[in-house]
């Protein structure tokens, strides 16, 4: 899938591109059918909503589930990102966020690159977020909200919020959000919320400020969030467990376009459980580790 010159300009200006209905219902079904089994597992990679059993976010599904491993290598998802970076990419993070009916909690205003810089020592912003809707997303089930153009601010001030939700996040304070929204047009487009059918995809810049509200509707809002990093920009520290920030910097090799409809063979290294090494962390940068060895 080639991007047009207009899409390149739009990405540059707004910090995101929206592709409604990019994946067909039978392609999406192969993924949604695999979610209950993933969410049922009592593993560290399933983070549940505060005080509840509902899964907030599942990490590393592409290491345990064949349909998600195929999605991780889907050309409709990977190629536009490679095109925007003009370089091969590897999988930095893979999440299946639940945002379940009545239970899904908020995601506070944040940028992703701030965390990747602070925690993982990722050198630059050359990593892309990709959201793929597994359910229809509407105004009521907690759609993602963006502040268009906010990626141009680079990394903004953030505080480490360890209490609001069940997952620690570097969050941006309200005063700065107010300013960014005003600058982006205030009530006229200062916040946007791409909504659409299951199978829609969004590419968004790793510095784009985003959030989502809770889901009080009776409709689940399961979405996949993948973070693809340019290979030369790989992380330099393993401060977070491997199931959150991946350590295999091999460029993604795409499968054929029909890979969600046919059983192409894929490796599932964590199918029978995560190795102990995936939970080990270190605050020592990789270059220093090499020197010490
Ligand atoms: C995220 O920013 O990582 C998740 C946001 C959401 O699921 O709405
Ligand atoms: Mn995010």
Short mmCIF file of C-alpha atoms and ligand atoms in Angstrom, two decimals:
data_model
loop_
_atom_site.label_atom_id
_atom_site.label_comp_id
_atom_site.label_asym_id
_atom_site.label_seq_id
_atom_site.Cartn_x
_atom_site.Cartn_y
_atom_site.Cartn_z
CA UNK A 1 0.00 0.00 0.00
CA UNK A 2 1.67 3.22 -1.20
CA UNK A 3 0.87 6.52 0.49
CA UNK A 4 0.00 9.52 -1.65
CA UNK A 5 1.90 12.83 -1.52
CA UNK A 6 -1.21 14.27 0.13
CA UNK A 7 -1.08 11.61 2.88
CA UNK A 8 2.60 12.37 3.50
CA UNK A 9 1.74 16.08 3.88
CA UNK A 10 -1.25 15.28 6.11
CA UNK A 11 0.88 13.12 8.40
CA UNK A 12 3.47 15.87 8.64
CA UNK A 13 0.80 18.47 9.46
CA UNK A 14 -1.62 16.57 11.75
CA UNK A 15 0.59 13.76 13.11
CA UNK A 16 -1.82 10.97 12.12
CA UNK A 17 -3.49 9.20 9.19
CA UNK A 18 -6.83 7.40 9.39
CA UNK A 19 -7.75 4.43 7.16
CA UNK A 20 -11.44 3.55 7.81
CA UNK A 21 -12.36 -0.11 7.17
CA UNK A 22 -8.88 -1.08 5.94
CA UNK A 23 -9.26 -4.69 7.10
CA UNK A 24 -12.35 -6.67 6.05
CA UNK A 25 -14.78 -8.29 8.54
CA UNK A 26 -13.48 -11.85 7.92
CA UNK A 27 -9.89 -10.63 8.50
CA UNK A 28 -10.90 -8.94 11.75
CA UNK A 29 -12.81 -12.05 12.89
CA UNK A 30 -9.61 -14.14 12.83
CA UNK A 31 -8.23 -11.72 15.45
CA UNK A 32 -11.32 -11.18 17.63
CA UNK A 33 -11.83 -14.97 17.86
CA UNK A 34 -8.38 -15.22 19.49
CA UNK A 35 -8.95 -12.52 22.15
CA UNK A 36 -10.94 -14.46 24.83
CA UNK A 37 -8.22 -17.12 25.10
CA UNK A 38 -5.50 -14.45 25.36
CA UNK A 39 -7.36 -12.46 28.01
CA UNK A 40 -8.13 -15.59 30.07
CA UNK A 41 -4.45 -16.29 30.73
CA UNK A 42 -3.14 -15.50 34.21
CA UNK A 43 0.17 -14.10 33.02
CA UNK A 44 2.10 -10.92 33.78
CA UNK A 45 1.38 -9.76 30.22
CA UNK A 46 -2.33 -9.31 31.03
CA UNK A 47 -2.78 -6.03 32.95
CA UNK A 48 -6.30 -5.86 34.42
CA UNK A 49 -8.38 -2.77 35.19
CA UNK A 50 -7.87 -1.49 38.72
CA UNK A 51 -9.82 -3.74 41.13
CA UNK A 52 -11.49 -5.65 38.27
CA UNK A 53 -10.99 -8.78 36.22
CA UNK A 54 -11.48 -7.03 32.86
CA UNK A 55 -8.24 -6.82 30.85
CA UNK A 56 -7.02 -3.26 30.29
CA UNK A 57 -4.08 -4.21 28.13
CA UNK A 58 -2.53 -7.44 26.90
CA UNK A 59 1.10 -7.32 25.83
CA UNK A 60 3.01 -9.38 23.26
CA UNK A 61 0.07 -11.28 21.71
CA UNK A 62 2.22 -11.77 18.59
CA UNK A 63 4.52 -14.04 20.63
CA UNK A 64 1.71 -16.38 21.73
CA UNK A 65 -1.15 -16.26 19.21
CA UNK A 66 -0.91 -17.16 15.49
CA UNK A 67 -3.47 -14.62 14.15
CA UNK A 68 -1.73 -11.78 16.01
CA UNK A 69 1.70 -13.00 14.87
CA UNK A 70 0.38 -12.73 11.30
CA UNK A 71 -1.01 -9.24 11.93
CA UNK A 72 2.45 -8.20 13.21
CA UNK A 73 3.77 -8.99 9.72
CA UNK A 74 0.87 -7.61 7.68
CA UNK A 75 2.00 -5.54 4.67
CA UNK A 76 -1.04 -3.19 4.86
CA UNK A 77 0.15 -2.19 8.33
CA UNK A 78 3.96 -2.38 8.00
CA UNK A 79 4.59 -0.93 4.54
CA UNK A 80 3.18 2.59 5.09
CA UNK A 81 5.28 2.90 8.25
CA UNK A 82 8.43 1.79 6.42
CA UNK A 83 7.59 4.26 3.71
CA UNK A 84 7.23 7.16 6.17
CA UNK A 85 10.57 6.29 7.84
CA UNK A 86 12.28 5.18 4.62
CA UNK A 87 13.81 2.35 6.64
CA UNK A 88 12.95 -1.19 7.84
CA UNK A 89 11.15 -1.39 11.19
CA UNK A 90 10.99 -3.84 14.12
CA UNK A 91 8.24 -4.45 16.69
CA UNK A 92 8.90 -2.38 19.80
CA UNK A 93 5.56 -2.98 21.54
CA UNK A 94 2.39 -4.95 20.86
CA UNK A 95 -0.80 -4.38 22.88
CA UNK A 96 -4.40 -5.54 22.65
CA UNK A 97 -6.32 -2.99 24.73
CA UNK A 98 -9.67 -4.15 26.10
CA UNK A 99 -11.61 -0.98 27.03
CA UNK A 100 -14.45 -3.37 27.81
CA UNK A 101 -18.14 -2.35 27.98
CA UNK A 102 -18.96 -0.58 31.30
CA UNK A 103 -15.46 -1.44 32.67
CA UNK A 104 -12.82 0.18 30.45
CA UNK A 105 -10.99 2.95 32.31
CA UNK A 106 -9.48 6.17 30.95
CA UNK A 107 -6.08 6.61 29.31
CA UNK A 108 -4.82 9.97 30.54
CA UNK A 109 -3.37 12.55 28.14
CA UNK A 110 0.13 11.41 27.16
CA UNK A 111 2.72 10.95 24.44
CA UNK A 112 4.28 7.53 23.91
CA UNK A 113 7.75 8.66 22.91
CA UNK A 114 8.31 10.30 26.32
CA UNK A 115 8.11 6.85 27.94
CA UNK A 116 10.26 5.20 25.29
CA UNK A 117 12.92 7.85 25.79
CA UNK A 118 12.82 7.92 29.60
CA UNK A 119 12.48 4.21 30.23
CA UNK A 120 13.85 2.44 27.16
CA UNK A 121 16.46 4.98 25.96
CA UNK A 122 15.06 5.06 22.43
CA UNK A 123 17.29 7.65 20.71
CA UNK A 124 14.77 9.58 18.56
CA UNK A 125 11.06 9.79 17.71
CA UNK A 126 11.44 7.47 14.70
CA UNK A 127 8.84 5.00 15.98
CA UNK A 128 5.18 4.87 14.92
CA UNK A 129 2.02 3.96 16.75
CA UNK A 130 -0.54 1.94 14.83
CA UNK A 131 -4.09 1.41 16.14
CA UNK A 132 -6.32 -1.24 14.56
CA UNK A 133 -9.96 -1.40 15.70
CA UNK A 134 -11.24 -4.91 16.46
CA UNK A 135 -14.66 -3.50 17.42
CA UNK A 136 -16.60 -0.62 15.89
CA UNK A 137 -15.46 2.60 17.58
CA UNK A 138 -18.06 5.30 18.19
CA UNK A 139 -18.46 8.44 20.30
CA UNK A 140 -19.60 6.40 23.31
CA UNK A 141 -17.14 3.54 23.79
CA UNK A 142 -14.03 5.56 24.63
CA UNK A 143 -12.53 6.48 21.25
CA UNK A 144 -8.96 7.69 21.02
CA UNK A 145 -8.65 11.50 21.12
CA UNK A 146 -5.79 13.39 19.45
CA UNK A 147 -4.60 17.00 19.56
CA UNK A 148 -3.72 17.50 15.87
CA UNK A 149 -0.25 18.90 15.26
CA UNK A 150 0.85 18.36 18.88
CA UNK A 151 3.65 16.03 17.66
CA UNK A 152 5.49 19.16 16.47
CA UNK A 153 6.16 20.12 20.10
CA UNK A 154 8.57 17.18 20.49
CA UNK A 155 8.73 15.69 23.97
CA UNK A 156 6.65 17.81 26.37
CA UNK A 157 6.76 17.87 30.20
CA UNK A 158 5.14 14.86 31.80
CA UNK A 159 4.63 13.39 35.27
CA UNK A 160 4.79 9.70 36.14
CA UNK A 161 1.25 8.80 37.20
CA UNK A 162 1.34 5.61 39.26
CA UNK A 163 -2.08 5.86 40.87
CA UNK A 164 -4.93 6.93 38.56
CA UNK A 165 -5.23 3.67 36.61
CA UNK A 166 -3.75 0.18 36.89
CA UNK A 167 -0.94 1.02 34.46
CA UNK A 168 1.83 3.60 35.14
CA UNK A 169 1.97 6.34 32.51
CA UNK A 170 3.91 9.55 31.91
CA UNK A 171 0.99 12.02 31.71
CA UNK A 172 0.72 15.63 30.53
CA UNK A 173 -0.86 18.17 32.90
CA UNK A 174 -4.13 19.98 32.23
CA UNK A 175 -2.65 23.46 31.70
CA UNK A 176 -0.44 22.27 28.88
CA UNK A 177 -3.33 20.30 27.34
CA UNK A 178 -5.44 23.47 27.43
CA UNK A 179 -2.70 25.37 25.57
CA UNK A 180 -2.11 22.64 22.99
CA UNK A 181 -5.84 22.31 22.27
CA UNK A 182 -6.20 26.07 21.90
CA UNK A 183 -3.23 26.20 19.52
CA UNK A 184 -4.76 23.37 17.45
CA UNK A 185 -8.03 25.31 16.95
CA UNK A 186 -9.82 25.11 20.29
CA UNK A 187 -13.42 24.08 19.79
CA UNK A 188 -12.82 24.03 16.03
CA UNK A 189 -10.73 20.90 15.63
CA UNK A 190 -8.41 21.25 18.66
CA UNK A 191 -9.37 17.68 19.60
CA UNK A 192 -10.27 15.02 17.04
CA UNK A 193 -11.53 11.49 17.51
CA UNK A 194 -11.35 9.11 14.55
CA UNK A 195 -14.32 6.74 14.77
CA UNK A 196 -15.31 3.97 12.36
CA UNK A 197 -15.95 0.28 11.78
CA UNK A 198 -13.91 -2.64 13.09
CA UNK A 199 -10.93 -3.09 10.77
CA UNK A 200 -10.08 0.63 10.63
CA UNK A 201 -6.44 1.60 11.15
CA UNK A 202 -4.77 4.78 12.45
CA UNK A 203 -1.07 5.58 12.12
CA UNK A 204 0.02 8.19 14.64
CA UNK A 205 3.28 9.93 15.45
CA UNK A 206 5.01 8.86 18.67
CA UNK A 207 4.92 12.48 19.96
CA UNK A 208 1.22 13.05 19.18
CA UNK A 209 -0.60 13.86 22.45
CA UNK A 210 -3.53 11.48 22.94
CA UNK A 211 -6.00 10.11 25.52
CA UNK A 212 -9.30 8.26 25.76
CA UNK A 213 -12.21 8.42 28.18
CA UNK A 214 -13.77 5.50 30.04
CA UNK A 215 -16.23 3.16 28.35
CA UNK A 216 -19.66 3.47 29.97
CA UNK A 217 -21.40 2.12 26.87
CA UNK A 218 -22.59 -1.49 26.45
CA UNK A 219 -20.09 -1.95 23.57
CA UNK A 220 -16.55 -3.31 23.93
CA UNK A 221 -13.79 -1.28 22.30
CA UNK A 222 -11.02 -3.83 21.78
CA UNK A 223 -8.18 -2.31 19.71
CA UNK A 224 -4.68 -3.45 18.81
CA UNK A 225 -1.86 -0.93 19.34
CA UNK A 226 1.43 -1.72 17.69
CA UNK A 227 4.57 0.36 17.96
CA UNK A 228 7.00 -0.03 15.09
CA UNK A 229 10.48 1.42 15.52
CA UNK A 230 13.01 2.19 12.77
CA UNK A 231 15.71 -0.48 13.16
CA UNK A 232 18.57 2.06 13.53
CA UNK A 233 16.57 3.70 16.35
CA UNK A 234 16.32 0.56 18.52
CA UNK A 235 16.14 0.94 22.30
CA UNK A 236 19.39 1.14 24.24
CA UNK A 237 18.22 -0.13 27.64
CA UNK A 238 16.16 -3.04 29.00
CA UNK A 239 14.73 -1.27 32.02
CA UNK A 240 11.24 -2.65 31.33
CA UNK A 241 10.39 -6.36 30.94
CA UNK A 242 10.72 -7.78 27.45
CA UNK A 243 6.98 -8.39 27.11
CA UNK A 244 6.49 -4.60 27.29
CA UNK A 245 9.54 -3.34 25.35
CA UNK A 246 10.83 -5.93 22.89
CA UNK A 247 14.52 -6.77 22.49
CA UNK A 248 14.55 -8.41 19.07
CA UNK A 249 15.54 -5.68 16.60
CA UNK A 250 15.25 -7.88 13.49
CA UNK A 251 13.47 -6.03 10.63
CA UNK A 252 9.90 -7.24 10.09
CA UNK A 253 9.59 -9.50 7.08
CA UNK A 254 6.03 -9.09 5.69
CA UNK A 255 3.73 -12.00 4.86
CA UNK A 256 1.42 -11.90 1.80
CA UNK A 257 -1.60 -9.59 1.90
CA UNK A 258 -4.03 -12.47 2.58
CA UNK A 259 -2.18 -13.53 5.75
CA UNK A 260 -5.20 -13.02 8.03
CA UNK A 261 -7.24 -15.43 5.90
CA UNK A 262 -4.73 -18.27 5.40
CA UNK A 263 -2.72 -20.23 7.97
CA UNK A 264 0.78 -19.09 7.04
CA UNK A 265 3.28 -20.64 9.47
CA UNK A 266 4.57 -18.26 12.15
CA UNK A 267 6.90 -18.66 15.15
CA UNK A 268 5.20 -18.42 18.56
CA UNK A 269 8.14 -18.46 20.99
CA UNK A 270 6.03 -17.74 24.12
CA UNK A 271 3.10 -20.02 23.27
CA UNK A 272 3.69 -22.24 26.29
CA UNK A 273 4.72 -19.44 28.64
CA UNK A 274 7.25 -16.62 28.86
CA UNK A 275 10.89 -17.44 29.58
CA UNK A 276 12.26 -16.04 32.86
CA UNK A 277 14.52 -13.76 30.79
CA UNK A 278 11.47 -11.85 29.51
CA UNK A 279 10.84 -10.63 33.07
CA UNK A 280 14.44 -9.63 33.77
CA UNK A 281 15.28 -5.93 33.63
CA UNK A 282 18.41 -3.83 33.84
CA UNK A 283 19.05 -0.11 34.23
CA UNK A 284 22.45 -0.42 32.51
CA UNK A 285 22.51 0.93 28.91
CA UNK A 286 23.31 -1.72 26.26
CA UNK A 287 26.56 -0.03 25.13
CA UNK A 288 27.87 -0.03 28.71
CA UNK A 289 26.92 -3.70 29.04
CA UNK A 290 29.04 -4.53 25.97
CA UNK A 291 32.02 -2.59 27.33
CA UNK A 292 31.75 -4.36 30.68
CA UNK A 293 31.59 -7.81 29.05
C1 LIG B 1 -2.60 4.05 24.53
O1 LIG B 1 -2.45 5.24 24.39
O2 LIG B 1 -1.64 3.28 24.60
C2 LIG B 1 -3.97 3.44 24.64
C3 LIG B 1 -5.08 4.36 24.43
C4 LIG B 1 -6.38 3.66 24.34
O3 LIG B 1 -6.45 2.41 24.38
O4 LIG B 1 -7.39 4.35 24.20
MN1 LIG B 2 -0.35 5.86 24.07
#
